[in-house]
Coordinates of C-alpha atoms in Angstrom, one line a residue:
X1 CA 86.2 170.8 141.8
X2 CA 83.1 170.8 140.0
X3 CA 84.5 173.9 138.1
X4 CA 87.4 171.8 136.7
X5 CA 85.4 169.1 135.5
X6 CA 82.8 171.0 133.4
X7 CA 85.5 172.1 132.0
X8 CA 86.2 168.9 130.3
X9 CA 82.7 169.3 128.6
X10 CA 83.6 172.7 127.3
X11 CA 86.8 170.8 125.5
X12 CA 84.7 168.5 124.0
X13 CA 82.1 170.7 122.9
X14 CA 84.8 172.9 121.4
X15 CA 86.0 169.8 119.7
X16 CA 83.1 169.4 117.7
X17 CA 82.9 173.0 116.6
X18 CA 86.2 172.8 115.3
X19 CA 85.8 169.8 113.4
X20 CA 82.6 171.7 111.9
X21 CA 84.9 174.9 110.8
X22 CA 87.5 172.9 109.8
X23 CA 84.7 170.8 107.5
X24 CA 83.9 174.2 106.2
X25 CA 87.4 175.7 105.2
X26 CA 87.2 172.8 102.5
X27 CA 89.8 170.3 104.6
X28 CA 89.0 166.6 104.4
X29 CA 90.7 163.1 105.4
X30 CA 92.1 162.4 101.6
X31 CA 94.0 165.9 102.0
X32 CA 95.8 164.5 105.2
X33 CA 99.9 164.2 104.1
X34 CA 101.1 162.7 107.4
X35 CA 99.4 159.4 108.6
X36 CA 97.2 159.1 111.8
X37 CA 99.4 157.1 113.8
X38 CA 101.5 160.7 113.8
X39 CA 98.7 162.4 115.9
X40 CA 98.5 159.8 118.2
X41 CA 101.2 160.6 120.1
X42 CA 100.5 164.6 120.1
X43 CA 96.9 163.8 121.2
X44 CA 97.5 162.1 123.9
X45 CA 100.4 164.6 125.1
X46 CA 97.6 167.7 124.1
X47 CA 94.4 165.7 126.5
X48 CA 97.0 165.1 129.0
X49 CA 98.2 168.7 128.9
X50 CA 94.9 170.1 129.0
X51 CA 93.4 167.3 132.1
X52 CA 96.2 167.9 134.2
X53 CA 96.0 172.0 133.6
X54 CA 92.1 171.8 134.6
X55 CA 92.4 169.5 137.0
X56 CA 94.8 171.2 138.9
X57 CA 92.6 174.1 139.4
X58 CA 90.9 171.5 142.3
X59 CA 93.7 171.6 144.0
X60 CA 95.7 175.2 143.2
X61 CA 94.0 178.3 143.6
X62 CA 94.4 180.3 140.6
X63 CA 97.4 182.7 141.3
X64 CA 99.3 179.4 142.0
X65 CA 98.6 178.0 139.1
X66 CA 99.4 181.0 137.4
X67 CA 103.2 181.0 138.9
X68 CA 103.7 178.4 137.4
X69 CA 102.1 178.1 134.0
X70 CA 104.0 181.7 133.7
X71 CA 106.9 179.4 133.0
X72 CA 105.7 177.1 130.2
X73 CA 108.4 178.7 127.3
X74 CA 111.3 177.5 129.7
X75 CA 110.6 173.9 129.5
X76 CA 109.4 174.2 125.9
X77 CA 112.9 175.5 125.2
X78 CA 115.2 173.2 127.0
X79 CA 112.8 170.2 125.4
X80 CA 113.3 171.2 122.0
X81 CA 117.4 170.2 122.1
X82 CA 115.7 166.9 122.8
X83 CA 113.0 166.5 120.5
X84 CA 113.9 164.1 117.0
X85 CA 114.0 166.0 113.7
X86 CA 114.6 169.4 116.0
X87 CA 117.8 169.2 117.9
X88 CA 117.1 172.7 118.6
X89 CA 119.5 174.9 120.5
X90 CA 119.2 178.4 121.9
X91 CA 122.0 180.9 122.7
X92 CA 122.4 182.1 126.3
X93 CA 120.5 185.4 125.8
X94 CA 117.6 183.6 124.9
X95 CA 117.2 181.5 127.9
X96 CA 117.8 185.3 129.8
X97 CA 115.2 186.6 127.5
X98 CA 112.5 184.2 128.3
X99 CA 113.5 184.1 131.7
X100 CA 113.0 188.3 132.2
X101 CA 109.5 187.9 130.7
X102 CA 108.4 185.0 133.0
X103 CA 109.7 186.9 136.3
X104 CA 107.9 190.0 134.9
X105 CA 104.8 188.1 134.0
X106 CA 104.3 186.5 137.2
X107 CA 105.0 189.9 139.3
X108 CA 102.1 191.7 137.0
X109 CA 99.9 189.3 137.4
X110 CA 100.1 188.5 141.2
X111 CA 100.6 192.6 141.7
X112 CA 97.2 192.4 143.0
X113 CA 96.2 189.4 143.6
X114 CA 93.2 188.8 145.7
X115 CA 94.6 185.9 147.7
X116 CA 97.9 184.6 147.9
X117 CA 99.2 181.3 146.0
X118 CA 98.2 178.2 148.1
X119 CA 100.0 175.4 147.0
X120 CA 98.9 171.5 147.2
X121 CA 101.4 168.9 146.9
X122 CA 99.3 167.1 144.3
X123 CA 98.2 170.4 142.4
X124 CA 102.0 171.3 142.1
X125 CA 102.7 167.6 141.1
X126 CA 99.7 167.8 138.2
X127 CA 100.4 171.8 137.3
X128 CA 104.4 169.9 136.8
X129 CA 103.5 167.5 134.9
X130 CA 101.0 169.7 132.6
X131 CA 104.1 171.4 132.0
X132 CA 106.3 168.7 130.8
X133 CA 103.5 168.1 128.5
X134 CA 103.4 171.7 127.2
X135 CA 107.0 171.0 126.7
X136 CA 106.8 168.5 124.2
X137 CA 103.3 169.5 122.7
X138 CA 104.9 172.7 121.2
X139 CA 108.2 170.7 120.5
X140 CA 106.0 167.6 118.5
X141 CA 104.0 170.0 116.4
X142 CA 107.2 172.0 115.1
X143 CA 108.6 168.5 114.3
X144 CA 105.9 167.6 112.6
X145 CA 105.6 170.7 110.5
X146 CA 109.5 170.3 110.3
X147 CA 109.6 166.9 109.0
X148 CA 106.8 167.0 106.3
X149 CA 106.7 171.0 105.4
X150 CA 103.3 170.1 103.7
X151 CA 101.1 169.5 106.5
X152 CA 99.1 172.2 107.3
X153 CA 97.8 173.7 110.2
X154 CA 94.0 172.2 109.3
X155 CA 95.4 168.8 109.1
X156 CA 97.1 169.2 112.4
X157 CA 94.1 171.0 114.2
X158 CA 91.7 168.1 112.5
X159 CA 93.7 165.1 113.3
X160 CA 94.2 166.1 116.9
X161 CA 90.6 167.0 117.4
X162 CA 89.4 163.7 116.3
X163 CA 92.2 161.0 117.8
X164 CA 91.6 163.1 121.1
X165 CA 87.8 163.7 121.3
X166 CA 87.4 159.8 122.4
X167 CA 89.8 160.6 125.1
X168 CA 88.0 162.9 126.9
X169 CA 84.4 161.1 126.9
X170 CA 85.2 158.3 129.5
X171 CA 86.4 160.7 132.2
X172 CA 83.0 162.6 131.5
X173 CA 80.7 159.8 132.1
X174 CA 82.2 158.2 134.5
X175 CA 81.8 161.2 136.6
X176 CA 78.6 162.4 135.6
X177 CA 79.9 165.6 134.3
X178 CA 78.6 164.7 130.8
X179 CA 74.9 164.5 132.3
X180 CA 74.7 167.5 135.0
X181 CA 76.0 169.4 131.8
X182 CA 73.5 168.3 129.6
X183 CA 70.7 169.1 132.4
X184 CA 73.0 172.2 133.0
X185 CA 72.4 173.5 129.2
X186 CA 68.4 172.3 129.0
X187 CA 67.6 174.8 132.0
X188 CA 69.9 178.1 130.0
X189 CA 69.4 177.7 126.5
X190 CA 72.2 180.8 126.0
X191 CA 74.8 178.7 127.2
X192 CA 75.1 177.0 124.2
X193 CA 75.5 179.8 121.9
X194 CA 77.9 181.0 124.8
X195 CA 80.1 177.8 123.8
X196 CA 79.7 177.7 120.2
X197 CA 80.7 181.5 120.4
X198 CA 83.8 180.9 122.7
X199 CA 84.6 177.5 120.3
X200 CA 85.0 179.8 117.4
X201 CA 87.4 182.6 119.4
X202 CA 89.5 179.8 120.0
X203 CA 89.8 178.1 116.9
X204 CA 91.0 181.5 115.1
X205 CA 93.5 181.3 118.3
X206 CA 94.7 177.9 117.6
X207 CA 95.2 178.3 113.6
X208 CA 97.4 181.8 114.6
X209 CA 99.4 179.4 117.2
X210 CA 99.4 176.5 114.8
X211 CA 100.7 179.1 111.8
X212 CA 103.7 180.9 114.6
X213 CA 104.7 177.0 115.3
X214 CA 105.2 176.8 111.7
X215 CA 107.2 179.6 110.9
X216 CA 109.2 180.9 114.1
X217 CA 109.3 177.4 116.2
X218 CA 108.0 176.5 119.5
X219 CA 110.2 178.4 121.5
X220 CA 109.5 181.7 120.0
X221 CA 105.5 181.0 120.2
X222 CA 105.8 180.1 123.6
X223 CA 107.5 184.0 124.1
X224 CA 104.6 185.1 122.3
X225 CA 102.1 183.9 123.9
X226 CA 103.4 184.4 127.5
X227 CA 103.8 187.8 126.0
X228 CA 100.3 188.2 124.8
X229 CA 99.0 187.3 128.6
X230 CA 100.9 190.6 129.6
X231 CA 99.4 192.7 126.5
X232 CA 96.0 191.5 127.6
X233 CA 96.3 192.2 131.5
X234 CA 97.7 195.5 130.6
X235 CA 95.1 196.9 128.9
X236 CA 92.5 195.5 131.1
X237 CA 94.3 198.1 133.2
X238 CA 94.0 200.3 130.5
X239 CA 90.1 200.1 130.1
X240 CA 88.9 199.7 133.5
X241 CA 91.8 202.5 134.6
X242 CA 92.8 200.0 137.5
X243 CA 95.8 201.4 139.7
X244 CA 99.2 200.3 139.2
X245 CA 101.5 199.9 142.1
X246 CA 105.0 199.2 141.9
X247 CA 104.9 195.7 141.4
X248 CA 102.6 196.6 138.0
X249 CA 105.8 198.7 137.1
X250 CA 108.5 196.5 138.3
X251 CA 106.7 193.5 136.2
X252 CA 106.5 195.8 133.3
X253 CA 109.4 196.6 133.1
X254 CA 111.3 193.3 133.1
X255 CA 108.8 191.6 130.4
X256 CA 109.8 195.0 128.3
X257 CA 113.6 193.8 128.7
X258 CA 113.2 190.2 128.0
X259 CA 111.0 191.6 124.8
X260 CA 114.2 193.7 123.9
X261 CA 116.2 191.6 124.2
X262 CA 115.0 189.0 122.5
X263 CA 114.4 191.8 119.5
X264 CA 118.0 192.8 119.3
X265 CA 120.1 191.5 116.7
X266 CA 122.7 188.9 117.8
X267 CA 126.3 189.5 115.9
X268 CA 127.0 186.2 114.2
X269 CA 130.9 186.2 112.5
X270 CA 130.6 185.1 109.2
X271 CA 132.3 182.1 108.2
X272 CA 134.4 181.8 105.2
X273 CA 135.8 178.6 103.4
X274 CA 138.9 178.2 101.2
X275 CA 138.0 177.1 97.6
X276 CA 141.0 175.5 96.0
X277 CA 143.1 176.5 93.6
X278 CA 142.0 174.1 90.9
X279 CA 138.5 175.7 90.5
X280 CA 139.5 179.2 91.0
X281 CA 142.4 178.8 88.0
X282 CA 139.8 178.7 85.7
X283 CA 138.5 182.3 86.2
X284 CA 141.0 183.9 88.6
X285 CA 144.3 182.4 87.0
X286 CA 144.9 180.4 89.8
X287 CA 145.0 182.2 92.7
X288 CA 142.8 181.0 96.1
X289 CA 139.5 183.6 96.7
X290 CA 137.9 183.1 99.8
X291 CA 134.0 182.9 99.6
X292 CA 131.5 184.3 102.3
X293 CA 129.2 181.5 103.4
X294 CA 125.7 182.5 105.0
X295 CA 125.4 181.1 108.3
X296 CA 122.1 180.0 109.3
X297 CA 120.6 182.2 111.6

């Protein structure tokens, strides 16, 4: 428990090292395209996302929550055919894409697993509903970046940052966490260059999500990043040269195919229109021509 709330404080304190590096790439209010009222919504959905993610951990152990945060890019897709200014909608081999890397996420991951997943009916509850927040976080941003193609990814990690700093004090002084934090820090003077150091990783982190959001779309960031949580868990293998089971190779071997097969190029017929005969007499003596149009991909 008392793990889950400090980490409210390390949100916060991230939040002000952002706003610091964001105040140093040259980004200020009278740059901001989009008005605030836009990133009130998406901060409240981000704070809610991350509160109910941390504060399942008092209630899930870790491989539970795992299972199920493993499954974040289905939502995110299914959400996105209901998100305004998105209407998003995937063909069938994506969903089976997404759905091979989860499976084969999760097996890796809980291939040797310490304990087993213990499950609360209140941690699943909040894990759920930190997922239906995931859904539409990835889903707003896109629309956002869809709507007004200026905004940038500074504006959007700013704006967020400030509108939902104010959220997160309340909950950390009305449980104390704020204060056995501060008396936490006083006694190991490291830790703060521990946080400021960790602040920075994850700000790089966020501008690279921020930047995939903007040019591929929720979904496929989602892919990535579940992706990424496979890349990184591998190589741990790699470097402490941990033994892989079967599991290990059953796991890898389905995230490998959902990877494929969300590589492999989908054939899409082309689709031709008729141009009449009153614009094509001009230069082809009257006779139809049929012209290829590009479908969007």
């Amino acid at each position: 428990m008392a793990f889950a709330r400090n980490m409210y404080t390390i949100d916060s304190s991230s939040g002000f090292v952002y706003l610091f590096l964001i105040y140093l790439q040259g980004f200020s209010p009278k740059k901001m395209v989009n008005p605030w009222k836009t990133y009130v919504k998406l901060s409240a959905v981000l704070m809610g996302s991350h509160g109910l993610t941390k504060g399942s951990l008092a209630f899930l152990n870790y491989p539970a929550q795992l299972m199920f945060k493993s499954t974040k890019v289905l939502p995110v897709m299914v959400m996105g055919a209901f998100i305004p200014g998105l209407r998003r909608k995937y063909p069938p081999h994506e969903y089976v894409s997404a759905i091979l890397l989860v499976l084969g996420l999760v097996l890796f991951s809980l291939a040797d697993a310490q304990t087993s997943p213990s499950f609360s009916v209140i941690g699943v509850i909040m894990v759920i509903g930190a997922l239906v927040m995931d859904s539409f976080l990835g889903n707003l941003q896109e629309a956002i970046f869809n709507m007004n193609p200026e905004t940038t990814q500074m504006e959007m990690l700013f704006c967020s940052t400030v509108v939902g700093l104010p959220l997160l004090i309340p909950p950390m002084v009305l449980t104390g966490e704020v204060f056995e934090a501060w008396n936490s820090c006083s006694e190991h003077l490291y830790v703060y260059g521990v946080l400021v150091f960790e602040a920075m990783a994850t700000f790089i982190g966020q501008v690279s999500v921020l930047s995939l959001i903007a040019i591929f779309g929720a979904a496929t960031t989602a892919m990535v990043t579940t992706a990424r949580k496979a890349v990184t868990l591998l190589l741990s293998y790699m470097i402490f040269t941990k033994p892989l089971t079967q599991q290990h190779g059953t796991g890898l071997i389905l995230i490998a195919m959902g990877i494929t097969l969300k590589l492999l190029p989908v054939d899409v017929k082309p689709v031709y229109k008729r141009v009449s005969s009153a614009s094509g007499s001009s230069s082809n003596g009257g006779h139809e021509i049929e012209e290829e149009e590009n479908p969007m991909v």
